[in-house]
mmCIF file of C-alpha atoms in Angstrom:
data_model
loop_
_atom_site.group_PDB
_atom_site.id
_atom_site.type_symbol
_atom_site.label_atom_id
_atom_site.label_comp_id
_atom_site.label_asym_id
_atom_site.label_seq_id
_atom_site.Cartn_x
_atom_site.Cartn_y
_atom_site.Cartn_z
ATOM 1 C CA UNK A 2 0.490 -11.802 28.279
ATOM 2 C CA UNK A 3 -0.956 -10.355 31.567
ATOM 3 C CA UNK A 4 -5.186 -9.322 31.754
ATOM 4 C CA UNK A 5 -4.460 -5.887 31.133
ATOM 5 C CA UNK A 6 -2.648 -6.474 27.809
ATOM 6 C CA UNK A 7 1.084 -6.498 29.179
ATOM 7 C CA UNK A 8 3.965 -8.481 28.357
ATOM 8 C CA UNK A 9 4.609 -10.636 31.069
ATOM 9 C CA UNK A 10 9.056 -9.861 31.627
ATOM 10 C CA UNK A 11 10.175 -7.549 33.594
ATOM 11 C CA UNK A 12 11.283 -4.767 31.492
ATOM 12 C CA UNK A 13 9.616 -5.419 28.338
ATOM 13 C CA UNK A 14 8.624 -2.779 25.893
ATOM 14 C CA UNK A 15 4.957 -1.373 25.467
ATOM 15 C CA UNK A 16 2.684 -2.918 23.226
ATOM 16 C CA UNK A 17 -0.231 -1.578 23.345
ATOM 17 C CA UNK A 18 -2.284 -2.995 20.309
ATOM 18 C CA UNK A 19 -2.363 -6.485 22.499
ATOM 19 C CA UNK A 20 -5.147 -5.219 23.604
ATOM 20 C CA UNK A 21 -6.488 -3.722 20.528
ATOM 21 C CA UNK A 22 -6.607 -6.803 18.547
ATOM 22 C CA UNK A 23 -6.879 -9.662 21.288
ATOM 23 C CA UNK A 24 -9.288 -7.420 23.901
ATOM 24 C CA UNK A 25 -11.479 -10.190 23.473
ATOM 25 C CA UNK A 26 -9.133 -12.505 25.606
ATOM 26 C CA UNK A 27 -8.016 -10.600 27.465
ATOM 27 C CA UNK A 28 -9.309 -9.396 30.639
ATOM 28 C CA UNK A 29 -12.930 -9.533 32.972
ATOM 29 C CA UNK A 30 -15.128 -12.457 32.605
ATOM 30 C CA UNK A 31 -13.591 -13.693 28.814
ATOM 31 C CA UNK A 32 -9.761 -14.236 31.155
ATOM 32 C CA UNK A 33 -10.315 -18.038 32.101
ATOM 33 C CA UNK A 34 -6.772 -19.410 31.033
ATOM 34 C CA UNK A 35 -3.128 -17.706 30.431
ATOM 35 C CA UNK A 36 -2.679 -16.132 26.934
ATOM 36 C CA UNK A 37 0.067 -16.400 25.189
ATOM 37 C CA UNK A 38 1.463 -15.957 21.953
ATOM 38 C CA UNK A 39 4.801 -16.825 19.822
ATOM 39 C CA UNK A 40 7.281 -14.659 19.858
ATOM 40 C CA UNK A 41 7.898 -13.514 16.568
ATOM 41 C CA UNK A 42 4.290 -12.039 16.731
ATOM 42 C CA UNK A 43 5.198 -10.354 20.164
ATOM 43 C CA UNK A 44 8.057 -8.685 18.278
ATOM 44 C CA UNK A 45 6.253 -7.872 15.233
ATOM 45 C CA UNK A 46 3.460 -6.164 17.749
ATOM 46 C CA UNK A 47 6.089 -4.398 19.705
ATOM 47 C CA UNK A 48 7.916 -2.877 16.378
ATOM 48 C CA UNK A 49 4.349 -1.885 15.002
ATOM 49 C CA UNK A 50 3.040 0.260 18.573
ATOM 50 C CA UNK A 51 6.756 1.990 17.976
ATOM 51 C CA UNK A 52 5.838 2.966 14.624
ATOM 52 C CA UNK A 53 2.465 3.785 15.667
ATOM 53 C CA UNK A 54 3.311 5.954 18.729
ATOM 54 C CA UNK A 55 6.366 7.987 17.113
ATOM 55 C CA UNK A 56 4.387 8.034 13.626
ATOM 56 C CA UNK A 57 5.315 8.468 10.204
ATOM 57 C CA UNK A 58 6.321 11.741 8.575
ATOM 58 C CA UNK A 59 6.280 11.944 4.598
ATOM 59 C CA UNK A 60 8.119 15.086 3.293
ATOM 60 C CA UNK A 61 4.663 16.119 1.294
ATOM 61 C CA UNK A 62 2.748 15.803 3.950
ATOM 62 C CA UNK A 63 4.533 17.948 6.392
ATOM 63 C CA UNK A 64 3.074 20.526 8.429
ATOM 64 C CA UNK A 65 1.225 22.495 7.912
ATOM 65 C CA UNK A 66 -0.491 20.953 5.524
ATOM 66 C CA UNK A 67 -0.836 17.599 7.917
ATOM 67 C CA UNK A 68 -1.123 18.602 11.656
ATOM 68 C CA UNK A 69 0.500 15.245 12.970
ATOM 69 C CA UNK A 70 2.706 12.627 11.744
ATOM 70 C CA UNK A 71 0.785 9.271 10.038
ATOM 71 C CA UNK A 72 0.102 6.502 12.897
ATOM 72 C CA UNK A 73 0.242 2.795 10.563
ATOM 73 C CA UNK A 74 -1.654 0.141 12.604
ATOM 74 C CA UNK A 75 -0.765 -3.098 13.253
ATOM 75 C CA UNK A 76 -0.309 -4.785 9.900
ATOM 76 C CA UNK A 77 -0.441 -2.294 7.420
ATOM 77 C CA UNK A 78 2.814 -1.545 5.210
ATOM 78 C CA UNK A 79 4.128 1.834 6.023
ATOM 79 C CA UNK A 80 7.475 3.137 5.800
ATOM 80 C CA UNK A 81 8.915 6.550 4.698
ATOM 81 C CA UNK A 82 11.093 5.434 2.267
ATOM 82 C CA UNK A 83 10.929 5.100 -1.014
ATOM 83 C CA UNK A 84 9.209 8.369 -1.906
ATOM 84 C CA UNK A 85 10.164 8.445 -5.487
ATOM 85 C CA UNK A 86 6.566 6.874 -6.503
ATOM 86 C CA UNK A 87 4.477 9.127 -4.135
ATOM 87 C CA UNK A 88 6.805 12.087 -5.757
ATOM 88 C CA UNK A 89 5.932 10.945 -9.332
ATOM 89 C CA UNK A 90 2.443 11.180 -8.117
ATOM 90 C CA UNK A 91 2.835 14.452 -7.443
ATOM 91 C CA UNK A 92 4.654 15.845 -10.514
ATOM 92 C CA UNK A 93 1.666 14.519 -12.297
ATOM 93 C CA UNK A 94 -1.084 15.838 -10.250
ATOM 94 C CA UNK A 95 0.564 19.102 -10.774
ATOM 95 C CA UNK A 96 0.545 18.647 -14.282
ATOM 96 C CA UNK A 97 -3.531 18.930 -14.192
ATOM 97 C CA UNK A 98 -5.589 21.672 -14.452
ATOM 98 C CA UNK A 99 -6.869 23.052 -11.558
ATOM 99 C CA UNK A 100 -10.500 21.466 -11.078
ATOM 100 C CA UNK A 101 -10.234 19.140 -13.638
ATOM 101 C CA UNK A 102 -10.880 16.151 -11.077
ATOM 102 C CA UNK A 103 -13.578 16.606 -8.682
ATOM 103 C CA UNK A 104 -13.472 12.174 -7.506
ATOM 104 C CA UNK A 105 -10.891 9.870 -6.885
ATOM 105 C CA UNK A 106 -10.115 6.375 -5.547
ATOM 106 C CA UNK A 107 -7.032 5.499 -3.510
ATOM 107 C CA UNK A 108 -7.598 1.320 -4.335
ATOM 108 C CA UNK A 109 -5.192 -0.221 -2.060
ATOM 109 C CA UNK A 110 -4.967 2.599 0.758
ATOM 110 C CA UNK A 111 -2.825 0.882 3.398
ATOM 111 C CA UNK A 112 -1.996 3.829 6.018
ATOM 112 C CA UNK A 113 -4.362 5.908 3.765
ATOM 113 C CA UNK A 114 -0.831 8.140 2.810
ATOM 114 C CA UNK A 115 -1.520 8.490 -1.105
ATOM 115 C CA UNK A 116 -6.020 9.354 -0.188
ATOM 116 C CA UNK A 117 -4.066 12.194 2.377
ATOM 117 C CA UNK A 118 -2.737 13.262 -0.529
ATOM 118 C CA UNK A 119 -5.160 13.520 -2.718
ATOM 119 C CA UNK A 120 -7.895 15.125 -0.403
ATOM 120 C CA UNK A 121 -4.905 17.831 0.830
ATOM 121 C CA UNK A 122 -2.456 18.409 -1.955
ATOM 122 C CA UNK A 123 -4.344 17.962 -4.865
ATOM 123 C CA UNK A 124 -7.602 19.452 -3.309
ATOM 124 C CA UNK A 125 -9.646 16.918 -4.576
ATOM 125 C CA UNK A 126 -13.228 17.199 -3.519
ATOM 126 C CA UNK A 127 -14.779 13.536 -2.729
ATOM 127 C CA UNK A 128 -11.728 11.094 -2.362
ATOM 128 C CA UNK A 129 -12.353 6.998 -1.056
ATOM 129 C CA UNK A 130 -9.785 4.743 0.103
ATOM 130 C CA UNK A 131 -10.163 0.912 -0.277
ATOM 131 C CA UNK A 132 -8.073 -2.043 0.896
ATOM 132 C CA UNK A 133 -8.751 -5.818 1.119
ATOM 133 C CA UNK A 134 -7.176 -5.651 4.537
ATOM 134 C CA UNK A 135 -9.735 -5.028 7.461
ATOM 135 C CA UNK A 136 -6.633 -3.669 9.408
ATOM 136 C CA UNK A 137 -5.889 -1.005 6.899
ATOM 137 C CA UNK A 138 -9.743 -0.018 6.732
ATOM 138 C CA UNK A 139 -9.469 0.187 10.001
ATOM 139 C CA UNK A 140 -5.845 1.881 10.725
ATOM 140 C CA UNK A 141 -7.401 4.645 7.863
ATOM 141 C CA UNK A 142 -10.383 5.688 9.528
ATOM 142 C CA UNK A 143 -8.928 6.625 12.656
ATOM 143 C CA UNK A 144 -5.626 7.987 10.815
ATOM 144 C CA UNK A 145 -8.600 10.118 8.659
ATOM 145 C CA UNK A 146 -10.428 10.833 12.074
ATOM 146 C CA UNK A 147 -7.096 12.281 13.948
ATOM 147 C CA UNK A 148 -6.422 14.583 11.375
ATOM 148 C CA UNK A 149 -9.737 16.046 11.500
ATOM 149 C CA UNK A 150 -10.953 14.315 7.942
ATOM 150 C CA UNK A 151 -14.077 12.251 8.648
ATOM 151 C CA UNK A 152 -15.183 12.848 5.385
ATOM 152 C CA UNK A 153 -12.833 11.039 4.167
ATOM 153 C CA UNK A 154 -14.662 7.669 2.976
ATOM 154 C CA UNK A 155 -13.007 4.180 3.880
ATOM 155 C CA UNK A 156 -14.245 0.912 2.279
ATOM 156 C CA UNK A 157 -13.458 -2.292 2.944
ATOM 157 C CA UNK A 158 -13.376 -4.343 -1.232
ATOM 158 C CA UNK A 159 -10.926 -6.436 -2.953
ATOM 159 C CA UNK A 160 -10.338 -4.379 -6.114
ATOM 160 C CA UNK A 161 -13.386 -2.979 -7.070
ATOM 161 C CA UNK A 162 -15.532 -5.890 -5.379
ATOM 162 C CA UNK A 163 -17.879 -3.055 -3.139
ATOM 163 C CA UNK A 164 -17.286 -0.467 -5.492
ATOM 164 C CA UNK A 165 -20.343 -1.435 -8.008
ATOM 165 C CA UNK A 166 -21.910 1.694 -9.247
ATOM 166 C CA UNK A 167 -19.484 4.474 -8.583
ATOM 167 C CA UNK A 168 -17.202 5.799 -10.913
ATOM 168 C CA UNK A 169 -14.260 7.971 -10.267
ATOM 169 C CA UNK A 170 -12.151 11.021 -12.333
ATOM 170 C CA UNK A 171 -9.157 9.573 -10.746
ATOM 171 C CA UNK A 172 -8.291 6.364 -9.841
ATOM 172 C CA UNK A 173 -4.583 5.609 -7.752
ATOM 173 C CA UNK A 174 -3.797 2.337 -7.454
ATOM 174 C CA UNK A 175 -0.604 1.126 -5.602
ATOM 175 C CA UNK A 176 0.024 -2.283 -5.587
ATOM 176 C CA UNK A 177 3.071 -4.040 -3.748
ATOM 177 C CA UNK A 178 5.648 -4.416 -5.826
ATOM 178 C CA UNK A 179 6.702 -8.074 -5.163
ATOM 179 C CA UNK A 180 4.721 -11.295 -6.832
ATOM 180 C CA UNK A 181 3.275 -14.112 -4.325
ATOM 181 C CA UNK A 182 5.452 -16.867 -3.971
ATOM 182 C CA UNK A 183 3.409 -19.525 -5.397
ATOM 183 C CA UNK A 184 3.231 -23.438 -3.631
ATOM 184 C CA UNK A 185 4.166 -26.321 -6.123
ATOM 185 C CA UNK A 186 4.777 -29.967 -4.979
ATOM 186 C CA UNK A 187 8.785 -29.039 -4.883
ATOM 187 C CA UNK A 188 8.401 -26.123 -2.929
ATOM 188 C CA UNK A 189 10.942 -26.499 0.446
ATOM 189 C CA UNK A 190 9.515 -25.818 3.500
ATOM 190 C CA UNK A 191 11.428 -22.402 3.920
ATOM 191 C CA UNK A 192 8.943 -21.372 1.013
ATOM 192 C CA UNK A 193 5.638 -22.878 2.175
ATOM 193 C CA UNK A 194 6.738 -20.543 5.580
ATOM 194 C CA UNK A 195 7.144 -17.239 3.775
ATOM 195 C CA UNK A 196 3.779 -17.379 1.582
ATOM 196 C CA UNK A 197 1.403 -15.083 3.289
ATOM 197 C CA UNK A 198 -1.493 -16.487 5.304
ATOM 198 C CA UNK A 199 -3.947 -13.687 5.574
ATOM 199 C CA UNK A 200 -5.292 -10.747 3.899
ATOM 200 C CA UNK A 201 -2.701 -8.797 6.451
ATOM 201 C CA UNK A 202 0.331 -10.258 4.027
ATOM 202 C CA UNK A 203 -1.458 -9.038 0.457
ATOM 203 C CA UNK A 204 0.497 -5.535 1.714
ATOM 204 C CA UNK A 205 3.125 -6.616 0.610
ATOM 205 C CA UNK A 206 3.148 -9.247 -2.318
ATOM 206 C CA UNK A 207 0.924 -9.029 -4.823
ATOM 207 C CA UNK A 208 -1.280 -12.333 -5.832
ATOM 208 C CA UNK A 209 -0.271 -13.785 -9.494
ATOM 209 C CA UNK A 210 -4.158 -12.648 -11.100
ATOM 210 C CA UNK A 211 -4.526 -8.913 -9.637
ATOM 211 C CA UNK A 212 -3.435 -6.879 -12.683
ATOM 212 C CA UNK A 213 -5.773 -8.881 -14.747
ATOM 213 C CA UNK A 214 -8.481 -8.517 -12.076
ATOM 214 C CA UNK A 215 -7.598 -4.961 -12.081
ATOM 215 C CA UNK A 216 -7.965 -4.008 -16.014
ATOM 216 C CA UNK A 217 -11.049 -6.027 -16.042
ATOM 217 C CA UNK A 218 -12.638 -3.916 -13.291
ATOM 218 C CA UNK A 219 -11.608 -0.661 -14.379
ATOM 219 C CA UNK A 220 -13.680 0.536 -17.258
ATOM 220 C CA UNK A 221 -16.413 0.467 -15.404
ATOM 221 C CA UNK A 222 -15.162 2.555 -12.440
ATOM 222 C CA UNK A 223 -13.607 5.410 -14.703
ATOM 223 C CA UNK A 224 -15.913 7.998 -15.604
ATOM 224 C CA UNK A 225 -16.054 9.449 -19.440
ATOM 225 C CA UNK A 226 -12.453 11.740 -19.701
ATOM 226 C CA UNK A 227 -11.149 9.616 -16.426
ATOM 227 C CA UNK A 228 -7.246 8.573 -15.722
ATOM 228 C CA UNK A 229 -5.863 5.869 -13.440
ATOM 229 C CA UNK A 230 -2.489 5.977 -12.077
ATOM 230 C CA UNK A 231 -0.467 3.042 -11.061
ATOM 231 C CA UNK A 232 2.433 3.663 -9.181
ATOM 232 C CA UNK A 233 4.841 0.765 -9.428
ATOM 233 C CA UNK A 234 8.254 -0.570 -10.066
ATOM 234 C CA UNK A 235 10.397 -3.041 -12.064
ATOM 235 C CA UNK A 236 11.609 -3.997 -8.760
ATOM 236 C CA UNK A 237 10.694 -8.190 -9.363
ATOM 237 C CA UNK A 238 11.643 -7.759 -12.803
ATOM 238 C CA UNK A 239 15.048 -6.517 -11.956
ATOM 239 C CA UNK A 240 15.641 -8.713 -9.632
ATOM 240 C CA UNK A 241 14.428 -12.131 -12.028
ATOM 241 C CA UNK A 242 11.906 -12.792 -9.916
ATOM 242 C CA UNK A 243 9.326 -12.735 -13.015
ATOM 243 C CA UNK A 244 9.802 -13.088 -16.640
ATOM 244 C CA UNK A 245 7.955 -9.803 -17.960
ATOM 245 C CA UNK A 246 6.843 -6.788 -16.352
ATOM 246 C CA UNK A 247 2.802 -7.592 -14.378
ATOM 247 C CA UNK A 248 1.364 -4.642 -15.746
ATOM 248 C CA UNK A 249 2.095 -5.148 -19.281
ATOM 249 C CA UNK A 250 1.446 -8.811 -19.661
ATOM 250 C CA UNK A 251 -1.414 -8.368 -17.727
ATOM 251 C CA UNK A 252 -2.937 -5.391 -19.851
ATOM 252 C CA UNK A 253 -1.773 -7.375 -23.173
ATOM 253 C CA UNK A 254 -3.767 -10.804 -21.976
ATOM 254 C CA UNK A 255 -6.809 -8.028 -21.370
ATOM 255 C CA UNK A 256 -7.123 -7.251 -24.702
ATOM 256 C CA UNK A 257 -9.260 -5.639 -26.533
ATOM 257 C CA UNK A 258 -9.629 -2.638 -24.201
ATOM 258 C CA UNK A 259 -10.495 -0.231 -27.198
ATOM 259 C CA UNK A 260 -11.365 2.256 -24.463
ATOM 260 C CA UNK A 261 -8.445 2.020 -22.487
ATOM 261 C CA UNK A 262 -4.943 3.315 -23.262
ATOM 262 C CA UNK A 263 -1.923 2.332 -20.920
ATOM 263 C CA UNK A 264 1.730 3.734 -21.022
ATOM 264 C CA UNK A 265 4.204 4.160 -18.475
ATOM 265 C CA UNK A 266 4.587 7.807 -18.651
ATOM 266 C CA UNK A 267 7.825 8.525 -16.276
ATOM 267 C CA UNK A 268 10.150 6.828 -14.354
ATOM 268 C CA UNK A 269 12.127 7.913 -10.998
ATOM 269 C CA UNK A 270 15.385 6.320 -9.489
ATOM 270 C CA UNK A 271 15.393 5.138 -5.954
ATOM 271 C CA UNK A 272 17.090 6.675 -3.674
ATOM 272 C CA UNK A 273 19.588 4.389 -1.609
ATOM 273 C CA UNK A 274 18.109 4.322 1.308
ATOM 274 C CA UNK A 275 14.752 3.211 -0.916
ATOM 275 C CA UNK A 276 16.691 0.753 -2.292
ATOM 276 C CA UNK A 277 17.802 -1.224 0.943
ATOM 277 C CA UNK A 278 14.025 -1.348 2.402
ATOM 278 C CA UNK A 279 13.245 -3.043 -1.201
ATOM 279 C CA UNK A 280 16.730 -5.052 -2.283
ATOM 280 C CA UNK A 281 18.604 -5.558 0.863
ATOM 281 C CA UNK A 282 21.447 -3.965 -1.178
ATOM 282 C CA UNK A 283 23.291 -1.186 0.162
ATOM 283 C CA UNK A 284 24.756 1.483 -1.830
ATOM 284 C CA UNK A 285 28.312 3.388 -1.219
ATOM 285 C CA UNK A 286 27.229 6.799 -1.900
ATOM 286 C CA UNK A 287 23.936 8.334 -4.311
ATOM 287 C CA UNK A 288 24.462 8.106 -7.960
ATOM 288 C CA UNK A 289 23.318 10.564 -10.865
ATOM 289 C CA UNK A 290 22.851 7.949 -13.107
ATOM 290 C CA UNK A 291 20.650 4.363 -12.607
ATOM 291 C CA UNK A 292 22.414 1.046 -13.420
ATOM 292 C CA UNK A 293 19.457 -0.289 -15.942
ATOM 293 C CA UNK A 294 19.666 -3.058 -13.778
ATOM 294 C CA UNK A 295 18.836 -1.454 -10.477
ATOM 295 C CA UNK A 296 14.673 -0.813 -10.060
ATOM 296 C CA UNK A 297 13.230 2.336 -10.098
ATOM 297 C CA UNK A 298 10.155 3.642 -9.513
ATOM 298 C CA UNK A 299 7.065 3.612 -11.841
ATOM 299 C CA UNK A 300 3.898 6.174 -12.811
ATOM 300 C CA UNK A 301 1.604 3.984 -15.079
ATOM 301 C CA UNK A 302 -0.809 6.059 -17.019
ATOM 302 C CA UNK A 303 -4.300 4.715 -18.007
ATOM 303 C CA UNK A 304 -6.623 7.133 -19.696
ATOM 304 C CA UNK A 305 -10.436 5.961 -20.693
ATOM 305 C CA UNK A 306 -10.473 7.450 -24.125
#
């Protein structure tokens, strides 16, 4: 990696947040040695600047109602496809009346798509995105900034961990839909290489005790009258990789929650192209009805009664 944040081959492709997120080594008085770095995270920098520089465009959020196209930073799960959850979403924001939520909490923000959302579709007066991830915190306040939404607030909490105090009308919460692989003494090494390493990797699997984390937190962070949404999937339960479905087990070992009532109120299939980002499973052509073995999307439904 050259001083000015260049891969070092002639012809290689721009990646520009070298500098970003290793400025520190790179360059003036703090450039004493070579840098260098494997490269699979070379590639995996060069494939995030792409998606950063061409952007993201979601359907809903297409102008005019967002000016430019959403820019994920380094590390932060974005991809336009599935939309089915983010369209369940909408159905039942629409379903609402007008004014009836004047808060809301995108917990999990990631590229900040869902808190866009909120704030622009739904209208939604005060709206707060959180992630564990500092690159998502990050990646969303200068996502929020370029589209001219500063006020927009951004905090950095696991769960509800910096949240204590506030409550919310609304509360969105989309967790990745895959479990953590989890390290026993037989585990192979081809499994001890794919658990994630960092707070970067909780994007995309989630850890075995974050539903119950979640239920516990959440009475406290709804306001009298206040909803969560999750938006999930069956996807690991499809595919065997648990036993029974997260959110239910986890609301069931919970109880008593006399305040809290969960259902899953509807369901959405996923379109093919959805399906191969999640299953690796291509499809011959879309289908008008869902094998009930193939995942769909999910709109959970808490209300604080």
């Amino acid at each position: 990696i050259t001083p000015d944040g260049r891969i070092g081959l002639v012809g290689a492709p721009p990646a520009c947040f070298l500098l970003c997120l290793y400025g520190d080594l790179l360059g003036g008085r703090a450039w004493r040695e070579p840098f260098a770095l494997p490269s699979g995270a070379v590639l995996g920098i060069v494939n995030a600047w792409q998606y950063y520089e061409g952007g993201v465009r979601f359907p809903f959020l297409a102008p005019p109602l967002l000016r430019e196209p959403v820019r994920p930073f380094f590390g932060v799960y974005a991809y336009p496809r599935p939309i089915a959850h983010f369209e369940l979403l909408l159905d039942w924001l629409n379903s609402r009346e007008p004014d009836s939520l004047q808060s809301a909490l995108d917990l999990g923000t990631g590229c900040g798509v869902i808190a866009l959302t909120l704030k622009i579709v739904a209208g939604i007066d005060c709206v707060v995105a959180s992630d564990i991830s500092p690159n998502a915190v990050l990646g969303a306040k200068l996502e929020f900034g370029r589209q001219g939404l500063e006020d927009l607030e951004v905090v950095h909490s696991d769960l509800f961990e910096h949240l204590d105090g506030r409550q919310f009308d609304l509360i969105v919460f989309n967790p990745p839909w895959v479990p953590l692989l989890q390290i026993t003494s037989t585990s192979d090494e081809h499994t001890k290489e794919q658990v994630p390493r960092s707070a970067l990797d909780l994007g995309n699997f989630y850890p075995e005790d974050l539903f119950d984390r979640f239920f516990a937190g959440l009475p406290q962070m709804l306001r009298p009258g206040g909803a969560a949404v999750i938006l999930f999937s069956n996807h690991a339960l499809a595919r065997g990789y648990v036993d029974h479905h997260p959110i239910e087990a986890a609301f069931s070992r919970s109880a008593p929650l006399p305040d809290l009532h969960l259902e899953v109120l509807a369901k959405k299939p996923l379109d093919a192209e959805g399906r191969r980002r999640r299953t690796g499973r291509t499809q011959a052509g879309p289908s008008m009805q869902q094998p009930p073995d193939d995942p769909v999307a999910e709109l959970w439904h808490v209300r604080k009664v």
